[in-house]
C-alpha positions in Angstrom: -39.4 15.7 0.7 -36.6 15.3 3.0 -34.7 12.6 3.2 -34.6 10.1 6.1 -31.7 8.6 7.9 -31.1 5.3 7.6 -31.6 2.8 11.4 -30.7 -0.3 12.3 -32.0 -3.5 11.6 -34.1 -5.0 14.6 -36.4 -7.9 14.9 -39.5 -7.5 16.5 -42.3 -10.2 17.1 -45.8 -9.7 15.2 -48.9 -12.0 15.4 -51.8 -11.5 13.6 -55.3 -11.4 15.4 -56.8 -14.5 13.6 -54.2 -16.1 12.7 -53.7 -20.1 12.7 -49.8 -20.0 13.9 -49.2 -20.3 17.9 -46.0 -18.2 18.2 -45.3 -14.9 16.6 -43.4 -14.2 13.4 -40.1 -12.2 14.0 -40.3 -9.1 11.5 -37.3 -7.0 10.7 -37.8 -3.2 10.6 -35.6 -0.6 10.8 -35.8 1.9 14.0 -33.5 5.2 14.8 -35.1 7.0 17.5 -33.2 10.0 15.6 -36.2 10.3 13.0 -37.9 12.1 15.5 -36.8 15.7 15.0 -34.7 14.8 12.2 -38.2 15.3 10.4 -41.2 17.5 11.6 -43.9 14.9 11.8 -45.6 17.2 8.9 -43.2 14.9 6.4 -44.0 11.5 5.7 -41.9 8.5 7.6 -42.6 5.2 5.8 -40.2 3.5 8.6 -42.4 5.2 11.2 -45.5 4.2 9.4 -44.2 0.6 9.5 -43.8 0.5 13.1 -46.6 1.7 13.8 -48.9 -0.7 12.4 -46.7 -3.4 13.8 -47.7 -1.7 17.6 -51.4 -1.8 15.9 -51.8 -5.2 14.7 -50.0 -6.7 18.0 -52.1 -4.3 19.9 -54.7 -6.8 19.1 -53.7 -9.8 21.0 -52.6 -7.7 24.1 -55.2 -8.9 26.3 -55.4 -10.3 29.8 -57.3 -13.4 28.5 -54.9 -14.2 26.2 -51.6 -16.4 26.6 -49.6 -14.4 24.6 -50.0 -10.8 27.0 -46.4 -10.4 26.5 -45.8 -9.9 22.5 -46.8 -6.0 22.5 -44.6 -5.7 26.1 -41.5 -7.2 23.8 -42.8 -4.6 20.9 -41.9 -2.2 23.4 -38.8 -3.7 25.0 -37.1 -3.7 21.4 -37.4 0.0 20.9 -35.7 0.3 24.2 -38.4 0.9 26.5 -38.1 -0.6 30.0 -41.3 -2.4 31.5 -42.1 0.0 34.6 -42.8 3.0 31.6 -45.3 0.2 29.9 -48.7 1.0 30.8 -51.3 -1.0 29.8 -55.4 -0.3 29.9 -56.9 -3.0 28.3 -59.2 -3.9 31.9 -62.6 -2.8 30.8 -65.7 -1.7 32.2 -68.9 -1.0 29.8 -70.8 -0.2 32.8 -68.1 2.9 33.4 -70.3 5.9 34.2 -69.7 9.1 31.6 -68.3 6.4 29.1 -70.2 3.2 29.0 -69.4 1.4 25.7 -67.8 4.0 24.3 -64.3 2.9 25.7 -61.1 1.1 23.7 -58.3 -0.6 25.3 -54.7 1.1 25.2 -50.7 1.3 26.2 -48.5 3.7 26.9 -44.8 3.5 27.1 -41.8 6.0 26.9 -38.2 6.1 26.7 -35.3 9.0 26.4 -33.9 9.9 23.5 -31.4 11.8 21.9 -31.9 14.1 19.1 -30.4 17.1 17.3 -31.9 18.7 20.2 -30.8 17.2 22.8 -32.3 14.7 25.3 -35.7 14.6 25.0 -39.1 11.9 25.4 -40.2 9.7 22.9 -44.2 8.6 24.6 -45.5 5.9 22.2 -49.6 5.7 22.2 -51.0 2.5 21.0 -54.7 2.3 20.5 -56.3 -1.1 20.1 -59.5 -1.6 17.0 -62.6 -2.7 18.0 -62.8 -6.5 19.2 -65.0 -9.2 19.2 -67.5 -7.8 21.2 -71.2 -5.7 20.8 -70.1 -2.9 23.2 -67.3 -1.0 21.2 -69.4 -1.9 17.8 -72.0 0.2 19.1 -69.7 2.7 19.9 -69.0 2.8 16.2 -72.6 3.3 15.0 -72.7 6.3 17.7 -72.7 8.9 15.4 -74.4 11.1 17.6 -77.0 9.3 19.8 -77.4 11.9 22.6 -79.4 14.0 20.2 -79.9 11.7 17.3 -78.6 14.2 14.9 -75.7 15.7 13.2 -72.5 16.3 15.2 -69.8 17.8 14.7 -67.4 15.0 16.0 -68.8 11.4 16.2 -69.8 10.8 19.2 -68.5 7.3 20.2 -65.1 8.0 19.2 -65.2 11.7 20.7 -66.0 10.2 24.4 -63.1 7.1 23.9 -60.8 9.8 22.9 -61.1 11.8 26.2 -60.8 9.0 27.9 -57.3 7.9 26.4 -56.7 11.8 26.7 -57.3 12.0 30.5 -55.3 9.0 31.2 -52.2 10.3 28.5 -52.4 13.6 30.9 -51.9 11.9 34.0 -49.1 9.5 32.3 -46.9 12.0 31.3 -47.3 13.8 34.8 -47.0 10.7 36.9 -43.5 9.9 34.9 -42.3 13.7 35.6 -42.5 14.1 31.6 -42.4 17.8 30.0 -44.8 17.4 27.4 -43.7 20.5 25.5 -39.7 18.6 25.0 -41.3 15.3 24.1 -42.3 13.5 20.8 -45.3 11.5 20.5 -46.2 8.3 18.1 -49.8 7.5 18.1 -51.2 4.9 16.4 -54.5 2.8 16.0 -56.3 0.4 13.4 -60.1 0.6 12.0 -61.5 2.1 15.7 -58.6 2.4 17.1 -57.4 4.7 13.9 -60.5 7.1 15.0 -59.3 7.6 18.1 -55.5 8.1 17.0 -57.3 10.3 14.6 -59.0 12.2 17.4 -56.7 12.5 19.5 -53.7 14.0 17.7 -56.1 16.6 16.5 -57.4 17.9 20.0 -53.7 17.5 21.6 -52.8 19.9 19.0 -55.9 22.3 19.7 -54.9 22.5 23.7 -51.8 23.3 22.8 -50.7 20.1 24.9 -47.8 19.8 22.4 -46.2 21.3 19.7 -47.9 19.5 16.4 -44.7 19.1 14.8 -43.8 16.4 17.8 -47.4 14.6 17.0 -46.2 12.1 15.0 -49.7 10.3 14.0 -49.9 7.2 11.8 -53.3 5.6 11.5 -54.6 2.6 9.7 -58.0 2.0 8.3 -59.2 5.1 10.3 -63.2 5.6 9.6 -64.2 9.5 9.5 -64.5 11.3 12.8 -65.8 14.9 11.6 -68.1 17.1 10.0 -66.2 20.0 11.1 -65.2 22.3 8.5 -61.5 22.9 10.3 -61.2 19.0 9.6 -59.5 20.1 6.2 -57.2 22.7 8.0 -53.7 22.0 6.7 -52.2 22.8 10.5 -53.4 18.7 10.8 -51.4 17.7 8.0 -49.0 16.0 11.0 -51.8 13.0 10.8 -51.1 10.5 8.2 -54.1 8.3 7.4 -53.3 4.8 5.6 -56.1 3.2 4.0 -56.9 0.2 1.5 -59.2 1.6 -1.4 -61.0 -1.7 -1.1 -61.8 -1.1 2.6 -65.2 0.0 3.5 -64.5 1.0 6.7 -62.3 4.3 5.9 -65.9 5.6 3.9 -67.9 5.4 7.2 -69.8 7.6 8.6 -70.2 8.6 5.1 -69.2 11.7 3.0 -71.6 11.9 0.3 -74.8 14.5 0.2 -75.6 15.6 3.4 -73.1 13.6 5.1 -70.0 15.5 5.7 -67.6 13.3 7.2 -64.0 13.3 7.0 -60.4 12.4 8.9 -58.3 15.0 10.3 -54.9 15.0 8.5 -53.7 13.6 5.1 -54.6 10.3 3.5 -52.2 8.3 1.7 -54.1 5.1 -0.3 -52.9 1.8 -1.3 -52.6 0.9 -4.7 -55.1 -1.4 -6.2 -56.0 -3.7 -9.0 -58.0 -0.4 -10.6 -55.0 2.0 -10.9 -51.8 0.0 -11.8 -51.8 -2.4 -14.5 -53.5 -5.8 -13.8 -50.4 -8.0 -15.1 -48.1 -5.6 -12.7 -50.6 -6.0 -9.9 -50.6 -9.8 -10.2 -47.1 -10.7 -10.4 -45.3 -7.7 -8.2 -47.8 -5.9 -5.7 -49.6 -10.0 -4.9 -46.3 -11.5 -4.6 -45.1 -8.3 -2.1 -48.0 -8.2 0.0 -48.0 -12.1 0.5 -44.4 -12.3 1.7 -46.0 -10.9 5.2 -49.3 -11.9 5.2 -48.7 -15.7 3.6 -46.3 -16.0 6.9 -48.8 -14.4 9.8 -52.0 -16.0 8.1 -50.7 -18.8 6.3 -52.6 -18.2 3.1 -52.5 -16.0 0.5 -54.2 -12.5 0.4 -57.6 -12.3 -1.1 -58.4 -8.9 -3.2 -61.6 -8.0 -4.6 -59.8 -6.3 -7.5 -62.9 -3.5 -7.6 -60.8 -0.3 -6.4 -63.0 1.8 -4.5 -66.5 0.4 -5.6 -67.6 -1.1 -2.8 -66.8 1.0 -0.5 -68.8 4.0 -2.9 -71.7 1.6 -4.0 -72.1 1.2 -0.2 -72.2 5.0 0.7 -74.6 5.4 -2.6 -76.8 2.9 -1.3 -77.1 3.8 2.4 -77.3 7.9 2.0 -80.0 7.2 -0.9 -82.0 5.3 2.7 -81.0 7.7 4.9 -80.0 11.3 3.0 -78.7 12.7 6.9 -77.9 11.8 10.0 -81.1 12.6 11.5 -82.7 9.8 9.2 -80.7 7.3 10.5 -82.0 7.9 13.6 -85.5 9.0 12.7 -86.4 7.3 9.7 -88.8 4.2 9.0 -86.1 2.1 8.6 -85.0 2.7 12.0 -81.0 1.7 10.6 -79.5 2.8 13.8 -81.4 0.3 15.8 -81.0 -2.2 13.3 -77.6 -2.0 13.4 -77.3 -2.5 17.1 -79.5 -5.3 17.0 -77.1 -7.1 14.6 -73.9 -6.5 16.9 -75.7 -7.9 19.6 -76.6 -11.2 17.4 -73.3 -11.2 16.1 -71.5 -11.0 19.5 -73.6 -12.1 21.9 -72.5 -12.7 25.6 -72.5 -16.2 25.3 -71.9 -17.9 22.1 -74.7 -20.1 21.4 -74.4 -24.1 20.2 -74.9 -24.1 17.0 -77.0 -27.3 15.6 -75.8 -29.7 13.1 -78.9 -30.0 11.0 -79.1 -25.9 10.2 -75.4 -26.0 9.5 -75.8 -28.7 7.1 -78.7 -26.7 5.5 -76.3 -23.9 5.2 -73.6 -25.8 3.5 -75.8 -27.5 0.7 -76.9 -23.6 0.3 -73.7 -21.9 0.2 -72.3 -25.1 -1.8 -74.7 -24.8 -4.5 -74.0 -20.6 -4.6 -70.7 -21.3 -5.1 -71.2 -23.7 -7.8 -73.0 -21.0 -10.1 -71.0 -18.2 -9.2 -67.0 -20.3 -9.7 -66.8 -20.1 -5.6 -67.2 -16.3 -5.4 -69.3 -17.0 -2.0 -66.2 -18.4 -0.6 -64.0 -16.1 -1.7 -65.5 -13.1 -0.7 -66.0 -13.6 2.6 -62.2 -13.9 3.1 -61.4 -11.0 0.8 -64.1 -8.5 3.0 -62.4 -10.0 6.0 -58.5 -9.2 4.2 -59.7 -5.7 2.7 -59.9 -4.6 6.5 -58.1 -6.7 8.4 -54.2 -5.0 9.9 -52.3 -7.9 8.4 -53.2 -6.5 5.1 -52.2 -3.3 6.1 -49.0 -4.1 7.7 -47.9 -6.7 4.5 -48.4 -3.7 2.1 -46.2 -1.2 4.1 -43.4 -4.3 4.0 -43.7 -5.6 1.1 -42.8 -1.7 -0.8 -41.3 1.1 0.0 -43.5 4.8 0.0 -42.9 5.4 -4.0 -44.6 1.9 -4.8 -46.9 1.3 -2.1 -49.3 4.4 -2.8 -51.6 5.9 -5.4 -52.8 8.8 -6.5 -55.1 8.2 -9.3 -58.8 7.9 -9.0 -61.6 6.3 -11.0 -64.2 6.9 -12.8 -67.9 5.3 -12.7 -70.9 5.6 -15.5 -74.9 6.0 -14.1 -77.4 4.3 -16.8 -80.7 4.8 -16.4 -83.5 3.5 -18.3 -85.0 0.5 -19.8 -82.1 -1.3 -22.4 -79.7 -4.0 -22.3 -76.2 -3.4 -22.2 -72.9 -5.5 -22.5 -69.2 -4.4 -21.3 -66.5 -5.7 -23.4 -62.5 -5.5 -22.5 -60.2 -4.9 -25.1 -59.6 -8.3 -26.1 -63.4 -8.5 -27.1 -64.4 -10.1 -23.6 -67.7 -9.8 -21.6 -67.1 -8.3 -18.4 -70.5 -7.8 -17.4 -73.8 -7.9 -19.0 -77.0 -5.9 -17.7 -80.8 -7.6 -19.1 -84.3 -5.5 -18.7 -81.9 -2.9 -16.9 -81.1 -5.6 -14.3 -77.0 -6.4 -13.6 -76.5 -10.4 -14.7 -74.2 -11.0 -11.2 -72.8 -14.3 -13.4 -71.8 -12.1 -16.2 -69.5 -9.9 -13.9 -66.0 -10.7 -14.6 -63.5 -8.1 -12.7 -62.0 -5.7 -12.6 -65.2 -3.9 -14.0 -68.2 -4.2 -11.6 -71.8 -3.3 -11.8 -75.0 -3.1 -9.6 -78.3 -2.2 -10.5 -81.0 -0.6 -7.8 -83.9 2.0 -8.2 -81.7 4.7 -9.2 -80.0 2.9 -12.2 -77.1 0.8 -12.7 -73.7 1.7 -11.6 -70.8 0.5 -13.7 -67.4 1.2 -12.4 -64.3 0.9 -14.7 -60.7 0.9 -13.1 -58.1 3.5 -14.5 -55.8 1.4 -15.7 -57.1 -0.2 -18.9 -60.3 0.7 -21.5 -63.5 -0.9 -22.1 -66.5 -0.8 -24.4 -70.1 -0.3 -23.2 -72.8 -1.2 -25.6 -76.3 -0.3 -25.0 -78.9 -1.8 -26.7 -82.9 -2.0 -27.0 -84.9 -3.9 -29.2 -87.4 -1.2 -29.9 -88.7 -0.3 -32.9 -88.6 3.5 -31.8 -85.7 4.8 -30.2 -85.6 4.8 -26.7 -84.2 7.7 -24.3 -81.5 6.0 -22.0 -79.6 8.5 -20.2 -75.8 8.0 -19.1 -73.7 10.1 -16.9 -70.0 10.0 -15.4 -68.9 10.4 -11.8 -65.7 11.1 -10.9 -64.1 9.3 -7.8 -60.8 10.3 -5.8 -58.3 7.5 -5.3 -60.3 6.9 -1.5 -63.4 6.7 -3.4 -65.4 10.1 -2.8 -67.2 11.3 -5.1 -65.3 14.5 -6.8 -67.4 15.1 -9.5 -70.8 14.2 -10.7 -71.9 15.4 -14.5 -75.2 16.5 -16.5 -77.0 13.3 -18.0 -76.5 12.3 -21.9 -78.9 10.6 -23.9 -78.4 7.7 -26.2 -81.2 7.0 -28.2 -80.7 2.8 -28.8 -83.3 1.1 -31.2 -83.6 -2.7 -32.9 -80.5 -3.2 -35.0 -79.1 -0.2 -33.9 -76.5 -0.1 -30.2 -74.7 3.2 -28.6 -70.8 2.2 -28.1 -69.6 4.0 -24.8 -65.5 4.4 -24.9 -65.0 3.6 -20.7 -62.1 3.2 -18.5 -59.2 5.2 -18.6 -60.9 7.7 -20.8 -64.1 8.3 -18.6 -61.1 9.5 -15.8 -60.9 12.8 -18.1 -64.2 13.1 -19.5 -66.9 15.4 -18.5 -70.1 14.1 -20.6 -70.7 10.7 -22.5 -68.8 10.4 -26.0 -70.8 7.4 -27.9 -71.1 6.3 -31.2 -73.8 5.0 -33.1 -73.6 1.8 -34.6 -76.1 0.2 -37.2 -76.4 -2.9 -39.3 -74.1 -6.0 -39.1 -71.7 -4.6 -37.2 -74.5 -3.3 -34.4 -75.8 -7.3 -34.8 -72.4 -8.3 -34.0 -72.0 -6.4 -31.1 -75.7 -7.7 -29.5 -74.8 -11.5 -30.8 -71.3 -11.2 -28.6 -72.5 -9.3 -26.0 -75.6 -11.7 -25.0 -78.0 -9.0 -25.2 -80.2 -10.3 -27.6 -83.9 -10.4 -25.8 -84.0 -13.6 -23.6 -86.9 -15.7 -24.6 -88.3 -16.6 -21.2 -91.0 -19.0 -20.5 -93.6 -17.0 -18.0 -97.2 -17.8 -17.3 -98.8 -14.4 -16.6 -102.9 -14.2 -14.9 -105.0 -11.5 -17.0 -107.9 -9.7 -15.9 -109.8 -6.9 -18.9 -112.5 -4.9 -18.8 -114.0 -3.9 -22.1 -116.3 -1.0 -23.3 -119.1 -3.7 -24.4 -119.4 -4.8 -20.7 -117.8 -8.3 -20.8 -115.2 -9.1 -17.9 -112.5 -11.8 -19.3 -110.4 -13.3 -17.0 -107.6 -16.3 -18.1 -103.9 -16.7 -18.3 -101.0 -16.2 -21.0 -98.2 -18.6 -21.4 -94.9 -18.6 -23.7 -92.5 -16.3 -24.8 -92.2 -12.9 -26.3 -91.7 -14.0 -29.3 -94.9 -16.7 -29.8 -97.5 -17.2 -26.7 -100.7 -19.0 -25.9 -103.7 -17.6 -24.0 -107.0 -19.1 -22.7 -109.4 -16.5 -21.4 -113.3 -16.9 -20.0 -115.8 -13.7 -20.1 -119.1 -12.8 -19.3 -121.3 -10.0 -19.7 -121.4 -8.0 -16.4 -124.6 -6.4 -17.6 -126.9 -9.4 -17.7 -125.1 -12.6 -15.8 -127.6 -15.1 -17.9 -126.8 -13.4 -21.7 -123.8 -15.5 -22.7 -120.5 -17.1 -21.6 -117.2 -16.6 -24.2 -114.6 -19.0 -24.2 -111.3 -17.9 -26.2 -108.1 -19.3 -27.2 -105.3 -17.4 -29.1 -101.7 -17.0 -30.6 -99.9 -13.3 -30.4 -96.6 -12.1 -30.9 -95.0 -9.4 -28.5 -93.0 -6.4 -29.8 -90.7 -3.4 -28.0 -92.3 -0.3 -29.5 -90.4 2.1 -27.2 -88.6 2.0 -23.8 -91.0 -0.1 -21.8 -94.7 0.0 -23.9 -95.0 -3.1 -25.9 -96.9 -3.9 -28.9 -99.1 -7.2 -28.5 -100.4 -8.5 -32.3 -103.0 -11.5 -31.3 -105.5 -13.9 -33.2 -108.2 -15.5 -31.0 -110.9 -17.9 -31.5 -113.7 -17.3 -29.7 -116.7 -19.7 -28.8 -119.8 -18.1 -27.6 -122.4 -20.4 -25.2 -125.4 -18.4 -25.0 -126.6 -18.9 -21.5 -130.5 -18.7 -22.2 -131.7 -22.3 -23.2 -134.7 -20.4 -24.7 -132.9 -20.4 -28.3 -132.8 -22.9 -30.5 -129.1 -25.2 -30.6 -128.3 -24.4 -33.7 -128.5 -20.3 -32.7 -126.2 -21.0 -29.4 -122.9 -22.0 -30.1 -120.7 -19.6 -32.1 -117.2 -19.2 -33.4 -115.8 -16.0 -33.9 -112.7 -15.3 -35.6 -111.4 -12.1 -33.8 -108.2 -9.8 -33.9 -106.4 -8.3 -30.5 -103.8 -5.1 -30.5 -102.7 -4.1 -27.3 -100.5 -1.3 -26.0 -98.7 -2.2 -22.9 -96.7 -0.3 -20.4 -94.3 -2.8 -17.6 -93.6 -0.5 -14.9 -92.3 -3.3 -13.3 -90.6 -6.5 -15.0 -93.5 -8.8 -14.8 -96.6 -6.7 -14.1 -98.6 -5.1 -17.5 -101.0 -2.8 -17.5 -102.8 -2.4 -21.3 -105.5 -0.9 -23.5 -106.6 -3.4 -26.7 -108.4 -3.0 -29.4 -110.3 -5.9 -29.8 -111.5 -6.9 -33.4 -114.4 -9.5 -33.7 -115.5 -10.7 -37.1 -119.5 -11.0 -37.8 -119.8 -13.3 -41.1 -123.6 -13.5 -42.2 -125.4 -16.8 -42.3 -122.4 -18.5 -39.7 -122.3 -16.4 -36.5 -124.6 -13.6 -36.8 -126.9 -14.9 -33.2 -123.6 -13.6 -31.3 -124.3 -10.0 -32.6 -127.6 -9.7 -31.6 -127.9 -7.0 -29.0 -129.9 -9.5 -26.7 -126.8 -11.4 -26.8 -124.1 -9.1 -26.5 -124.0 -5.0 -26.1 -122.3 -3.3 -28.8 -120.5 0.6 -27.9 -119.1 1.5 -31.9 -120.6 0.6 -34.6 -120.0 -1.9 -37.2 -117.5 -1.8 -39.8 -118.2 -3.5 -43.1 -115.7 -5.4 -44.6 -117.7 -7.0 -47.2 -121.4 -7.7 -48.1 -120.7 -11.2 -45.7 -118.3 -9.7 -43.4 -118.2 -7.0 -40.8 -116.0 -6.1 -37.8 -117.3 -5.3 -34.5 -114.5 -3.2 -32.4 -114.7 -2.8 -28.8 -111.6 -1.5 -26.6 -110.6 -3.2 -23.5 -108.8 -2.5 -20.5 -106.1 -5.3 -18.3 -103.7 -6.2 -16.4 -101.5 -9.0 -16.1 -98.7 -10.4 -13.4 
């Protein structure tokens, strides 16, 4: 890479978009006008990529309503640009035929400069993000709503581009400017990045300029394109910032059949996931809060989970909507939804908001906080600071190119199955903890993070330290769980994705996963198998011994000998009480059954169950016809059932039911005009014999 000359020290006023201080923060940067051509705009300027975001972030406040109008005009004036070259487009109109909301406020301004080449134009393009209003966030969800399907540029940002294009064109012709002797910096956050994006791409297709002038820096730019030539290297002029934390960069997605992606190159902060967590504490926290303590007042709040988010996200939405036409076209109607929410969000006129509902809210959110150590409060700020330009702007100050940037991916493992599973650090410390295949939020401790959804649970491990996963099931077969690794860039794409392994986990008996910085080079599940103390140890630490839970559970059976019993089951897994009422479907007036019981639940394998349950009956026989002594009964009786939950709480099973017929004490409930009998008898003894009968249930 070549090496930069150095500029002078100037001071320049910044203000942040939501922040709490009335006048701007002077920032020094330095600024030679001589970097352009020094350089082709192919190489890297961290200086350049500085000063842009400062024109991005003040870019913000530029606005007619606003007192401070004048902040981005000084921008300007400090770079030596006088005010009759400033040209400003922030008046809009949504109702604008050809465009409607799919417009963004901009500036222009120019200046001579002096190069290796002579005198020649520097045209600075600032693009502003997406404000607080529904229009231009519709414009983001316009993926391609003309047709409602696949495009190959996204539509929204396609029609502000030409717009900013058009007016460009009649900028540099207005002010006499040879656009083939002139240098360009163009610049944009979150929409305004798009557009940036956009635009230096197309400039360079007319042949408007030469590329090598297009010096492009954007910040938090979503994708634009599902254009194959998105990935031609003759872009390579457009540097793309982004926060691996941000979800905004993953959007519209690039997973499956979503093809998105940025013109240019992308450069990615570091994060809490691919530098050590004590240097990430004490250095890169410290660095970025130097700017963004002083413009917000407050320190920056990370999520400390990499790329996660931003990935879970894309998982979730392109396992809803697997193209662009089913975001458009599918049940869930997303697109719609979507637009509904802006205009909710933003309406026209902000509503009064009552005191009672807000007090409601604050008792909830209080009480959320309280069993999740505030993590409600927290992140809220931190999804606000993962996109916001402040964050952006305090990382490019607060290092120089070297420091600020990484390379190195991550790594995530799918489970799938019914098990439980614990994550431990490597100081022996839960950092998450999945029950019944469900993710325990409480138990998530970052940097590692976990989510659970039809497909399986997610675990994602940073790069920059190892972990143990223990899986676990209390069966007393082994049961199949299978496990897989993805592979994730350092902007959180999926890379790679790798055949499933499967762990065979069984009472007394756990699968040890080695995760973290080894799953970054792995191609298929290494585990161990470990048995005995040790394997009890693990389960005791980890919290994954079976939770005894309390549940009262309505059952409904159907047996072979025509009696319906319906009742309820209370207690645990481990002991629980039921109290069931039949009656023979086949002759309403033969007898009623009343029945009480005491079983014991066992895992047999993955999710059937083993149910082991002694009842005693007491059998009414409905007929007053008989004789007292003939119609009350007690019979001892025997239930084994075989349950599948294809759901947590709902059972389906098939028992074998076991009732004892002792001679001489409860023979009158045998008799076939009392009760139908499918199998025949088994004889115990010369008093005792067993009547079987199977029966079919359900419970809730």
């Amino acid at each position: 890479m070549a090496a930069e000359c150095s500029g002078e020290k100037i001071s320049v006023p910044v203000i942040a978009l939501e922040t709490p201080i009335e006048t701007p923060m002077e920032i020094s940067v330095e600024w030679n006008e001589k970097w352009f051509g020094e350089n082709t705009a192919f190489i890297y300027n961290h200086n350049l990529a500085r000063i842009a975001c400062i024109l991005s972030e003040v870019s913000y406040v530029d606005t007619e309503e606003d007192p401070r109008l004048t902040i981005l005009k000084k921008v300007y004036r400090k770079f030596g640009v006088k005010d009759d070259l400033m040209e400003f487009h922030y008046d809009i109109d949504y109702s604008l035929e050809g465009y409607g909301y799919n417009q963004a406020a901009f500036s222009f301004a120019s200046k001579d400069i002096y190069g290796k080449n002579g005198k020649s134009n520097l045209i600075f393009v600032t693009i502003r993000g997406t404000p607080e209003v529904a229009e231009e966030w519709i414009s983001n969800i316009n993926v391609g709503d003309s047709s409602k399907n696949e495009q190959k540029i996204h539509e929204g940002f396609f029609y502000t581009e030409s717009q900013v294009q058009k007016s460009l064109i009649d900028y540099v012709e207005k002010n006499n400017i040879n656009p083939a002797n002139a240098y360009f910096l163009i610049t944009g956050h979150s929409r305004g990045a798009a557009v940036a994006n956009l635009l230096g791409a197309l400039l360079a297709d007319t042949g408007f300029c030469k590329s090598e002038n297009l010096y492009v820096y954007t910040f938090a730019s979503p994708n634009v394109s599902c254009d194959e030539k998105v990935s031609d290297p003759k872009y390579n002029f457009i540097w793309n910032i982004v926060n691996p934390e941000d979800l905004v960069p993953a959007v519209p997605f690039r997973r499956d059949e979503w093809k998105y992606k940025k013109f240019g190159q992308t450069k990615v902060f570091c994060s809490y996931w691919n530098v050590s967590h004590e240097e990430f504490n004490s250095e890169y926290l410290s660095g970025i809060n130097k700017t963004f303590n002083a413009l917000m007042k407050r320190d920056y709040c990370p999520f400390r989970t990499g790329t996660y988010i931003p990935s879970i996200v894309t998982q979730l939405v392109t396992g809803l909507c697997p193209d662009v036409k089913s975001y458009y076209h599918s049940p869930l109607k997303l697109r719609n939804k979507f637009e509904d929410a802006f205009h909710k969000i933003f309406p026209e006129e902000k509503p009064q908001i009552e005191k009672a509902p807000n007090a409601v809210f604050a008792l909830i959110a209080r009480a959320l906080n309280e069993q999740t150590n505030g993590f409600l409060d927290y992140s809220t700020v931190a999804f606000m600071d993962m996109h916001c330009c402040t964050t952006y702007l305090s990382w490019l100050l607060g290092f120089d190119e070297d420091r600020a940037f990484s390379e190195t991916g991550s790594s995530r493992i799918i489970i799938k199955g019914t098990y439980d599973c614990a994550v431990f650090d490597k100081d022996g410390n839960v950092c998450a903890r999945v029950l019944d295949s469900i993710v325990q939020l409480t138990s998530l401790r970052t940097p590692v993070v976990a989510f659970s959804y039809s497909g399986g649970t997610v675990i994602g491990f940073p790069s920059s330290d190892d972990y143990k996963i223990v899986v676990y099931k209390d069966s007393l077969l082994p049961t199949f769980v299978s496990a897989r690794i993805e592979h994730y860039d350092a902007q959180g794409y999926l890379t790679e994705s790798f055949e499933r392994e499967y762990l065979t986990p069984r009472k007394n008996s756990v699968c040890v996963i080695e995760a973290g910085s080894t799953t970054l080079f792995q191609t298929r599940i290494e585990h161990q198998k470990v048995k005995g103390e040790e394997a009890r140890t693990y389960i005791r630490n980890g919290g994954i011994v079976q939770r005894e839970v309390f549940r009262i559970q309505p059952e409904l059976t159907f047996s072979s000998d025509w009696n319906v019993e319906g009742g309820v089951r209370f207690g645990s897994r481990v002991i629980h009480c039921a109290l069931l009422t039949g009656h023979q479907v086949t002759d309403l007036g033969k007898a009623f059954e009343l029945s009480t019981g005491l079983g014991h639940e066992l895992t047999l394998i993955d999710k059937y169950m083993l149910d082991f349950e002694l009842y005693g009956k007491f059998l009414f026989a409905l007929d007053d016809s008989y004789p007292n002594s003939e119609r009350f009964n007690f019979i001892p009786s025997a239930r084994v059932s075989l349950c599948l939950k294809p759901f947590r709480r709902f059972e389906i099973f098939v028992s074998g039911v076991f009732d004892f017929d002792i001679n001489d004490f409860n023979d009158f409930a045998f008799k076939s005009e009392v009760r139908n009998k499918n199998f025949g008898l088994w004889n115990v003894s010369d008093k005792v014999k067993i009547v079987p009968s199977v029966r079919f249930g359900f419970r809730l």
